[in-house]
Coordinates of C-alpha atoms in Angstrom, one line a residue:
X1 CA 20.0 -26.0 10.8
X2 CA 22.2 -28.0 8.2
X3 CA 21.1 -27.5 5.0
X4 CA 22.6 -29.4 1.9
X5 CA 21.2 -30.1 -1.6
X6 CA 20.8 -33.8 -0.7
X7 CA 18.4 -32.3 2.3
X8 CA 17.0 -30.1 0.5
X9 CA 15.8 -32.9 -2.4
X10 CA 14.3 -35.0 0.5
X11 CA 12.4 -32.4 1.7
X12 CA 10.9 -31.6 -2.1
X13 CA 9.8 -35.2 -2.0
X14 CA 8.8 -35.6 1.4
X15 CA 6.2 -32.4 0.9
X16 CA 4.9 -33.6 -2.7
X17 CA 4.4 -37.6 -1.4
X18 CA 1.9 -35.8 1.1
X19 CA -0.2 -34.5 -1.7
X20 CA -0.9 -38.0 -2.8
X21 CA -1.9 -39.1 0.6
X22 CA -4.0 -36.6 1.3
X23 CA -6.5 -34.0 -0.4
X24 CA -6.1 -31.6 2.7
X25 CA -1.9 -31.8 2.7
X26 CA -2.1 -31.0 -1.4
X27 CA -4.4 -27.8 -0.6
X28 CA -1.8 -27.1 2.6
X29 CA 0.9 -27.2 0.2
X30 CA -0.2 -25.4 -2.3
X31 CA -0.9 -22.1 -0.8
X32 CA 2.4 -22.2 1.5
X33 CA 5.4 -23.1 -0.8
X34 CA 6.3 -21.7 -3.9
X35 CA 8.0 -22.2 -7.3
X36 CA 11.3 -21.0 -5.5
X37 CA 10.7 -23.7 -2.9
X38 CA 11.7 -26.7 -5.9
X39 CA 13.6 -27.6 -9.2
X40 CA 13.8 -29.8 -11.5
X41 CA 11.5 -33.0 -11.7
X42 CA 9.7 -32.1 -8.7
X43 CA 9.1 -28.1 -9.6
X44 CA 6.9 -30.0 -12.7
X45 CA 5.3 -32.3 -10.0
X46 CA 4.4 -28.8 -7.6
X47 CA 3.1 -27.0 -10.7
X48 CA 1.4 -30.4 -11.9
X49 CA -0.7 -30.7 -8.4
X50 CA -0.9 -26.8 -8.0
X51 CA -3.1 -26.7 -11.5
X52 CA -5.4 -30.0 -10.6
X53 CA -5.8 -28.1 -6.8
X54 CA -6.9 -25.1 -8.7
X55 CA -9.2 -27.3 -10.6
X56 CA -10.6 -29.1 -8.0
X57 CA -9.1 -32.3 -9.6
X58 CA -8.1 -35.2 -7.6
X59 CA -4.8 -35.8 -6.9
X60 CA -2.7 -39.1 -7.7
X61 CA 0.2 -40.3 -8.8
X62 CA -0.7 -41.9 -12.1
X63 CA -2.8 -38.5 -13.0
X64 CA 0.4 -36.6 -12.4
X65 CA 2.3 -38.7 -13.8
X66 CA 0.0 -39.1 -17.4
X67 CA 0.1 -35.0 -17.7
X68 CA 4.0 -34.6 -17.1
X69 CA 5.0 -38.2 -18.8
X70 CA 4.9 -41.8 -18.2
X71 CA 8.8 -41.8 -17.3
X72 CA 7.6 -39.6 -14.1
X73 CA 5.6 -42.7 -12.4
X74 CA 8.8 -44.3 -10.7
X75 CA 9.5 -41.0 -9.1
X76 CA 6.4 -40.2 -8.1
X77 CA 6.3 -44.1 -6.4
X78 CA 9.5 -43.0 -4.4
X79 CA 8.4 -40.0 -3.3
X80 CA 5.2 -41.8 -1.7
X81 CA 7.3 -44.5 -0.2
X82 CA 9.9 -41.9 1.3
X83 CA 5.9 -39.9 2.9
X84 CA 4.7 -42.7 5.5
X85 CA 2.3 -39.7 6.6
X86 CA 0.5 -37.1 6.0
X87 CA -0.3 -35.7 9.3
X88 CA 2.5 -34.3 9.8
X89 CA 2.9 -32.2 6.3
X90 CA 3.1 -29.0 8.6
X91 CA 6.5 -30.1 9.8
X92 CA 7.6 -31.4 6.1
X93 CA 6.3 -27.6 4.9
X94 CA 8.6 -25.8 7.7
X95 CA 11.4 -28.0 6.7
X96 CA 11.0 -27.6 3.2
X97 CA 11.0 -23.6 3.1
X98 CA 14.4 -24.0 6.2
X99 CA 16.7 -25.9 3.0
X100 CA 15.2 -24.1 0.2
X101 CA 15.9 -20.8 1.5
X102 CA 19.4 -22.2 3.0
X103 CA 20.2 -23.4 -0.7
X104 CA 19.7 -20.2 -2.3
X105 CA 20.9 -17.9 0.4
X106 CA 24.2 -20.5 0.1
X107 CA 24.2 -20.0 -3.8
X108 CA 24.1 -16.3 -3.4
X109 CA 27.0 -16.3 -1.4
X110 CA 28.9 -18.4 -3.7
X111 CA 28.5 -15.9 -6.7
X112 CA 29.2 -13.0 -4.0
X113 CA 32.9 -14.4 -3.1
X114 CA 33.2 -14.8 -7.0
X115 CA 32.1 -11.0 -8.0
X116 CA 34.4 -8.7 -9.0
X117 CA 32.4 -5.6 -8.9
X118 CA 30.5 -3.8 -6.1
X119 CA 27.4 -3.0 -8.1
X120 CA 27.4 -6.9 -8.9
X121 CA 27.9 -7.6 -5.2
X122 CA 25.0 -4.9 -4.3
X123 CA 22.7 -6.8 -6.2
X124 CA 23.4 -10.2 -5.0
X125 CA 22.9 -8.3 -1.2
X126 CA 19.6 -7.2 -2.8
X127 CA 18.3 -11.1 -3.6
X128 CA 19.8 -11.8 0.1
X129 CA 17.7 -9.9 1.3
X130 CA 14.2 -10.7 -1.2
X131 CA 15.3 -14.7 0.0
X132 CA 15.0 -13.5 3.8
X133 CA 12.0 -11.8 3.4
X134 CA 10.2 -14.7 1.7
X135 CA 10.9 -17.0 4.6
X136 CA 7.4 -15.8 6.3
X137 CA 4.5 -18.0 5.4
X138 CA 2.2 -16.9 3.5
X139 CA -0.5 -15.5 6.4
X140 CA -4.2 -16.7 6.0
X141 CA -6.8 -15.9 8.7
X142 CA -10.6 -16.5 9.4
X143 CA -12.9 -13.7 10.0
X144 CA -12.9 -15.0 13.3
X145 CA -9.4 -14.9 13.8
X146 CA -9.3 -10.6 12.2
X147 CA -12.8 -9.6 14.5
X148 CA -10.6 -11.1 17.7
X149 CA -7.6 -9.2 16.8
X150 CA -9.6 -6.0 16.1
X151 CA -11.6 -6.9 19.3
X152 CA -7.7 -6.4 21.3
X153 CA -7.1 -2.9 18.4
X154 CA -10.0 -1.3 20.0
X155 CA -9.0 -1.9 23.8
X156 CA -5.5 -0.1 22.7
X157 CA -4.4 3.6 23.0
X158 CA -4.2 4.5 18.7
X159 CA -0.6 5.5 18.1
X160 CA 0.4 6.7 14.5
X161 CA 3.0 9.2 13.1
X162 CA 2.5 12.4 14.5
X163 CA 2.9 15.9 12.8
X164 CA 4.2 19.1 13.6
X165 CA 0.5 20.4 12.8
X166 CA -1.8 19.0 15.4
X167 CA -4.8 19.8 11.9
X168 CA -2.7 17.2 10.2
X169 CA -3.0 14.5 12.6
X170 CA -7.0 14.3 11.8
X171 CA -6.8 13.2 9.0
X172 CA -3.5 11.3 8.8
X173 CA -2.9 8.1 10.6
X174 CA 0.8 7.1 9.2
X175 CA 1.3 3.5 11.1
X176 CA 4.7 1.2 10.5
X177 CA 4.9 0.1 7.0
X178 CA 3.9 2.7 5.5
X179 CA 5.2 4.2 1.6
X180 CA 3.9 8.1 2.1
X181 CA 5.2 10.6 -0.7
X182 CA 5.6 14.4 0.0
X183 CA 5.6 16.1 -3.5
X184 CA 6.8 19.7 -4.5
X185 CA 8.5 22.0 -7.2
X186 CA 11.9 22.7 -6.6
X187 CA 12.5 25.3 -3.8
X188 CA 8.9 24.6 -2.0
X189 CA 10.0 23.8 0.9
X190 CA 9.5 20.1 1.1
X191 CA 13.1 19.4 2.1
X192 CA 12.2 22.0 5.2
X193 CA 8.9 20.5 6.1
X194 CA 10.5 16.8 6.2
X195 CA 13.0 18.1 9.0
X196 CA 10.3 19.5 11.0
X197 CA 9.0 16.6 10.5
X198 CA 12.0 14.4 11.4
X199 CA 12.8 16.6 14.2
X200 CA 9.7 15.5 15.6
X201 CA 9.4 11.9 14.8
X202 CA 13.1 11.4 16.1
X203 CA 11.9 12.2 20.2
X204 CA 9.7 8.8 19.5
X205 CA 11.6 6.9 16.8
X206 CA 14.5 5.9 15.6
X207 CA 15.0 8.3 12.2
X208 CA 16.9 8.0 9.6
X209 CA 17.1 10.7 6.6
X210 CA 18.8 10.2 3.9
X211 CA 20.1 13.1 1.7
X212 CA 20.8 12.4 -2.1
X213 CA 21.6 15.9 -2.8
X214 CA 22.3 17.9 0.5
X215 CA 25.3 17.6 3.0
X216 CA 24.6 17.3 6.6
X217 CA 25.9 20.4 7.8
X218 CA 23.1 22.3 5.7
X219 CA 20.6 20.2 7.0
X220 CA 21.6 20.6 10.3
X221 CA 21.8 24.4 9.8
X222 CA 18.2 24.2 8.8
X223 CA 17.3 21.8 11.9
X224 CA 18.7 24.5 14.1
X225 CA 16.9 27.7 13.3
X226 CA 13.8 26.1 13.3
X227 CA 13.9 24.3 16.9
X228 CA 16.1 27.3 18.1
X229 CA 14.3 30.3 16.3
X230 CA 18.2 31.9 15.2
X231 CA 17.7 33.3 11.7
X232 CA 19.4 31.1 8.6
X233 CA 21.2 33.5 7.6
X234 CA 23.2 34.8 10.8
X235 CA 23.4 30.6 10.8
X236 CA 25.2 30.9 7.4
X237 CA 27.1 34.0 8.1
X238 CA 29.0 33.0 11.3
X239 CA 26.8 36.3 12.9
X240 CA 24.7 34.5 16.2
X241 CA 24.4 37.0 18.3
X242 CA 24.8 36.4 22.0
X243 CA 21.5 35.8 23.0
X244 CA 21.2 33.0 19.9
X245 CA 24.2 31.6 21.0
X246 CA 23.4 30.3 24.6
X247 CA 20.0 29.5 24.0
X248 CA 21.7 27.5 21.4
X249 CA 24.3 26.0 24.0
X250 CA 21.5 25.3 26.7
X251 CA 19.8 22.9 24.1
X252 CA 22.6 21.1 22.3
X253 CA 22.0 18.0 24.6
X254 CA 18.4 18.0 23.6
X255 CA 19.7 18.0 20.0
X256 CA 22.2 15.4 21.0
X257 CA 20.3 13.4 22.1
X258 CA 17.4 13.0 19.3
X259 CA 17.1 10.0 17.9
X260 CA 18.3 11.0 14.1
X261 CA 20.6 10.0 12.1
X262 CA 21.6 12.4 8.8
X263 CA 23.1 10.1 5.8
X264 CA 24.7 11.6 2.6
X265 CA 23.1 8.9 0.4
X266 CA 24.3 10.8 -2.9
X267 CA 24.5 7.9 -5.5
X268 CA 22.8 5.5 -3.4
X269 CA 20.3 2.1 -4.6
X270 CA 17.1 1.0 -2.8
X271 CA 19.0 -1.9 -1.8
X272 CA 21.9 0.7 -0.1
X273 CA 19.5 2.5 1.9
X274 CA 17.3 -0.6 2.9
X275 CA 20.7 -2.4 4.0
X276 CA 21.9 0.6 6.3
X277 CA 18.1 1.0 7.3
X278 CA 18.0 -2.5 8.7
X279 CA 21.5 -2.5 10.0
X280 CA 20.6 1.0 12.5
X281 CA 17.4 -0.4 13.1
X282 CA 15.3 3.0 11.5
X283 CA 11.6 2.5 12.6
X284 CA 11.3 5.7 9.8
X285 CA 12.9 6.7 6.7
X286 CA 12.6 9.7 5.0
X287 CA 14.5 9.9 1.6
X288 CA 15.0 13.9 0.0
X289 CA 14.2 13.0 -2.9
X290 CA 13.1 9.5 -4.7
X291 CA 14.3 10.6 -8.3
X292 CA 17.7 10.9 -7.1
X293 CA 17.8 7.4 -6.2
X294 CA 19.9 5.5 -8.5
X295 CA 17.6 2.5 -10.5
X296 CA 17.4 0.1 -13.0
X297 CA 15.8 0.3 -16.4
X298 CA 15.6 0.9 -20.3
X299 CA 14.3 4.3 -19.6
X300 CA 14.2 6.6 -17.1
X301 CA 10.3 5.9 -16.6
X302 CA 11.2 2.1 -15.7
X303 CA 13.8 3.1 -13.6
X304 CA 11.8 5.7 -11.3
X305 CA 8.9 3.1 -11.8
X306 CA 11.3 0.5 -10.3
X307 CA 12.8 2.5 -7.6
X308 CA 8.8 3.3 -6.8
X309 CA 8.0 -0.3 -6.3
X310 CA 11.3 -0.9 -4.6
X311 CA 10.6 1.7 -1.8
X312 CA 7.2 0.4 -1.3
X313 CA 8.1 -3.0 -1.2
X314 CA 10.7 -2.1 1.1
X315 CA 8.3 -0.5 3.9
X316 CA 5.5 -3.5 3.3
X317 CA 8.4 -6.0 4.0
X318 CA 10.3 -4.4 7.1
X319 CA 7.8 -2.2 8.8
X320 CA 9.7 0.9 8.3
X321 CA 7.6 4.3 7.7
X322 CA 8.8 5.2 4.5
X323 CA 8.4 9.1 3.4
X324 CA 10.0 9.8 0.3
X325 CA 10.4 13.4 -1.0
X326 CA 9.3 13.5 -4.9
X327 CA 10.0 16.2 -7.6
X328 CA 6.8 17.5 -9.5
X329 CA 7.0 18.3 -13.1
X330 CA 6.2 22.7 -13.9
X331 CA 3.1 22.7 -14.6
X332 CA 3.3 24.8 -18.3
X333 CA -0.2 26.2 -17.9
X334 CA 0.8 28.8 -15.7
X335 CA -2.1 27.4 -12.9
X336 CA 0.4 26.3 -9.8
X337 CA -1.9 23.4 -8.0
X338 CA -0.1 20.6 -9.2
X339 CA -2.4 17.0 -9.2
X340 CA -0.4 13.5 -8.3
X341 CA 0.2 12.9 -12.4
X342 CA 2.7 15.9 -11.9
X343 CA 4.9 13.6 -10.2
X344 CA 8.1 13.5 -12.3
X345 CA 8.9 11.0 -14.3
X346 CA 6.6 8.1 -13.3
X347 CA 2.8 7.3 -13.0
X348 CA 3.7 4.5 -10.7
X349 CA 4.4 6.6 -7.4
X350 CA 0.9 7.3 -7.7
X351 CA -0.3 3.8 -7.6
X352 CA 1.9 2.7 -4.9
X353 CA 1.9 5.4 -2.5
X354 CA -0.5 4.9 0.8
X355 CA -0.8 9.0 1.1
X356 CA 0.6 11.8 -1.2
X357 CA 0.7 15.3 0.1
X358 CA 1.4 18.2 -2.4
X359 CA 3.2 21.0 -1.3
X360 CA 2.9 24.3 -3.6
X361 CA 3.3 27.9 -3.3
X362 CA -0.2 29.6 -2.7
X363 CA 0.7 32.8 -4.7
X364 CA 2.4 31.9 -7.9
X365 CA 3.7 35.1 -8.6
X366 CA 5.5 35.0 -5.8
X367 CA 4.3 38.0 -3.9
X368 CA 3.1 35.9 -0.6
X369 CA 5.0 33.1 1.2
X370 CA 2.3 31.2 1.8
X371 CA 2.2 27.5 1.1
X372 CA -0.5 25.1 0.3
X373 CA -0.5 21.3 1.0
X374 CA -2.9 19.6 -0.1
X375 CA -3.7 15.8 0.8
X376 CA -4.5 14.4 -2.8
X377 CA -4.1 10.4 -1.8
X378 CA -5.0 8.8 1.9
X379 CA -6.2 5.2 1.8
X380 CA -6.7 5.7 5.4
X381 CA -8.7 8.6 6.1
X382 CA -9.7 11.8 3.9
X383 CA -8.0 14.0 1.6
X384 CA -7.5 17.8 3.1
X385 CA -5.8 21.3 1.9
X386 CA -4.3 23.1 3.9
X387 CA -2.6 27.1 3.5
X388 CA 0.8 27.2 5.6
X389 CA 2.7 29.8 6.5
X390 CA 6.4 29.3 5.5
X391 CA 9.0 31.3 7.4
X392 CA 12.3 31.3 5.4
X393 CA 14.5 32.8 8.0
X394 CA 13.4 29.9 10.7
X395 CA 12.8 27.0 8.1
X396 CA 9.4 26.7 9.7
X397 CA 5.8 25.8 8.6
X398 CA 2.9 27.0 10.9
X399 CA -0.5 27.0 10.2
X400 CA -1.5 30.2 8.0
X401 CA -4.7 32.1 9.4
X402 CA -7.3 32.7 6.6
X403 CA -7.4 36.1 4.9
X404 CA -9.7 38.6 6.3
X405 CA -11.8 37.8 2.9
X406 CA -12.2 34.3 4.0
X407 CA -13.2 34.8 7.6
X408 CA -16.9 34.0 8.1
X409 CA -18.9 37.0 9.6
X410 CA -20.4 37.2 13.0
X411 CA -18.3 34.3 14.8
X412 CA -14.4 33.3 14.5
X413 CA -13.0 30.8 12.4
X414 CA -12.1 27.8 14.7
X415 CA -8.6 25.8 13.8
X416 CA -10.2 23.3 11.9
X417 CA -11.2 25.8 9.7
X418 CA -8.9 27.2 8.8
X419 CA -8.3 25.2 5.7
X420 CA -11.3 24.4 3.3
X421 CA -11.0 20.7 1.1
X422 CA -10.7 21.6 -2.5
X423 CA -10.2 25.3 -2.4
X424 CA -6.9 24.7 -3.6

């Protein structure tokens, strides 16, 4: 579609002469366009009508005109006289959102071609992409319309994000559009358990990790001694043996052919990784680790704050599972279970995170391997801890089985209880 500023006018007019032809068109209007959707004169008519809507005032032409100023009444004439209808304001709606996002989308590209900088040009790509995700209409639905669809949810197979712990997948249901955090201290293990994770996810989904502070090879050193079982350190040392080396050979088409894709992201912006996530088509991102990311602010709280909101708006909009790794301040008490206000640097993770999973070391002192993770947010189902074992060699988190103390006596502890909520 051709869109010009003349267009662009007419269709501002066309959409506020509706409102004065019909009570139902102003109401329409109101809820589906939006202060980016006019300017000038007729963004003061829009916010005019929007306020008497609100009020349940009626709407006309000389009440408009008699709160924004006498000289407004002509205008508001011709903007009746260029609106024969109002029965078809739908149309004028859809017409109106086609120029006004082409006018900024063409103004945005203007000041790109003129920028001489590539941060400058990186944020202009950012509001590129904010005007292309406001082109959906706002969505309002009757209950009647939500019980049908969740009539046709029930009648389909449930598919969300699985885990590498069949105990996880009760009480975690991950689904597209998703902002989940995975928090730890340095050397935890979280950067292990998210490629066991994506090592999974990847035979289902197109993956896409990005690594602010690890090359590739490593990770891929990692991936390979878990799904292979060849200690890290014969990895590291050049030593596979023989035995390592064609099990190793007999699955590198398996490996091949996962989809995953590893991305140095060192130095990287929201609006970097959300422009290559769109261009490879990534149904899930993982990020190692959100305080790395580079952001905007006065401080470093605003900035982490910002990048927080950025990644969650960034799954809402696209439909991309988000999991971003997140540091954890030490915990100066000397008591290791960390709580979701020891993630560093920034309350806001907290608040915009659907599920936060804490990943600790069950022995402080260092004397057992054993991990904990607990579940301390989940908007969809209940929070969980759980006791892993962590194998260092293999890169590998199993299930730990409870300590003989902990077994109940007279019967075996089943799977599922083999973790206890709150223990932790």
């Amino acid at each position: 579609m051709i869109t010009t500023e003349e267009l662009w006018l007419e269709a501002q007019c066309q959409v506020l002469g509706s409102c004065f032809l019909s009570e139902d068109a102003a109401k329409k209007v109101v809820a589906q366009t939006t202060d980016n959707d006019y300017r000038d004169t007729q963004l003061d008519v829009f916010r005019t009508i929007r306020e008497m809507v609100a009020r349940d005032e009626p709407i006309s032409g000389l009440g408009v005109a008699n709160r924004i100023g006498p000289h407004l009444f002509q205008t508001i004439k011709d903007m009746i006289a260029l609106t024969p209808t109002a029965v078809t304001v739908d149309y004028y709606i859809r017409y109106l959102r086609q120029q006004s996002q082409g006018e900024r989308l063409r103004r945005i590209a203007q000041k790109m071609a003129l920028a001489d900088e590539s941060e400058s040009r990186k944020e202009l790509m950012l509001s590129w992409q904010q005007v292309l995700d406001e082109s959906e209409p706002v969505k309002i639905k009757t209950m009647e319309q939500v019980l049908e669809e969740f009539g046709s949810f029930c009648t389909r197979e449930p598919k969300y994000l699985p885990w590498h712990l069949p105990e996880l997948d009760r009480v975690i249901f991950a689904e597209p559009g998703d902002f989940l955090v995975i928090g730890g201290y340095p050397s935890s293990g979280k950067s292990a358990f998210a490629l066991q994770c994506a090592d999974l996810w990847a035979r289902e989904y197109k993956v896409g990790f990005f690594s602010l502070e690890t090359s590739t090879q490593k990770l891929l050193h990692r991936m390979l001694a878990n799904r292979f079982s060849i200690p890290l350190r014969e990895i590291k040392n050049r030593a596979v043996n023989s035995k390592d080396w064609d099990r190793l050979m007999d699955g590198t088409e398996e490996v091949q052919n996962l989809n995953l894709e590893l991305i140095e992201a060192a130095g990287m912006r929201v609006a970097d990784i959300l422009a290559i996530s769109r261009q490879r088509k990534f149904e899930v991102v993982i990020i190692d680790y959100l305080q790395l990311i580079r952001g905007d602010g006065a401080s470093r709280y605003e900035q982490v704050s910002a990048i927080s909101r950025d990644l969650q708006t960034m799954a809402k909009t696209t439909g991309i599972t988000v999991v971003a790794l997140s540091q954890l301040r030490r915990n100066d008490s000397g008591n290791a279970a960390p709580g979701m206000s020891d993630l560093r640097e920034s309350g806001q993770i907290e608040q915009d995170a659907d599920l936060i999973a804490l990943l600790y070391k069950a022995d402080s002192k260092g004397e057992s391997q054993d991990r904990i993770l607990k579940i301390a947010k989940n908007k969809e189902g209940e929070c969980a801890t759980f006791r892993l074992a962590f194998s260092g060699d293999y890169q590998r988190f199993t299930l730990a089985a409870p300590a003989p103390q902990e077994q109940p006596r007279g019967r075996r502890r089943s799977a599922m209880e083999t973790y206890e909520r709150g223990r932790y």
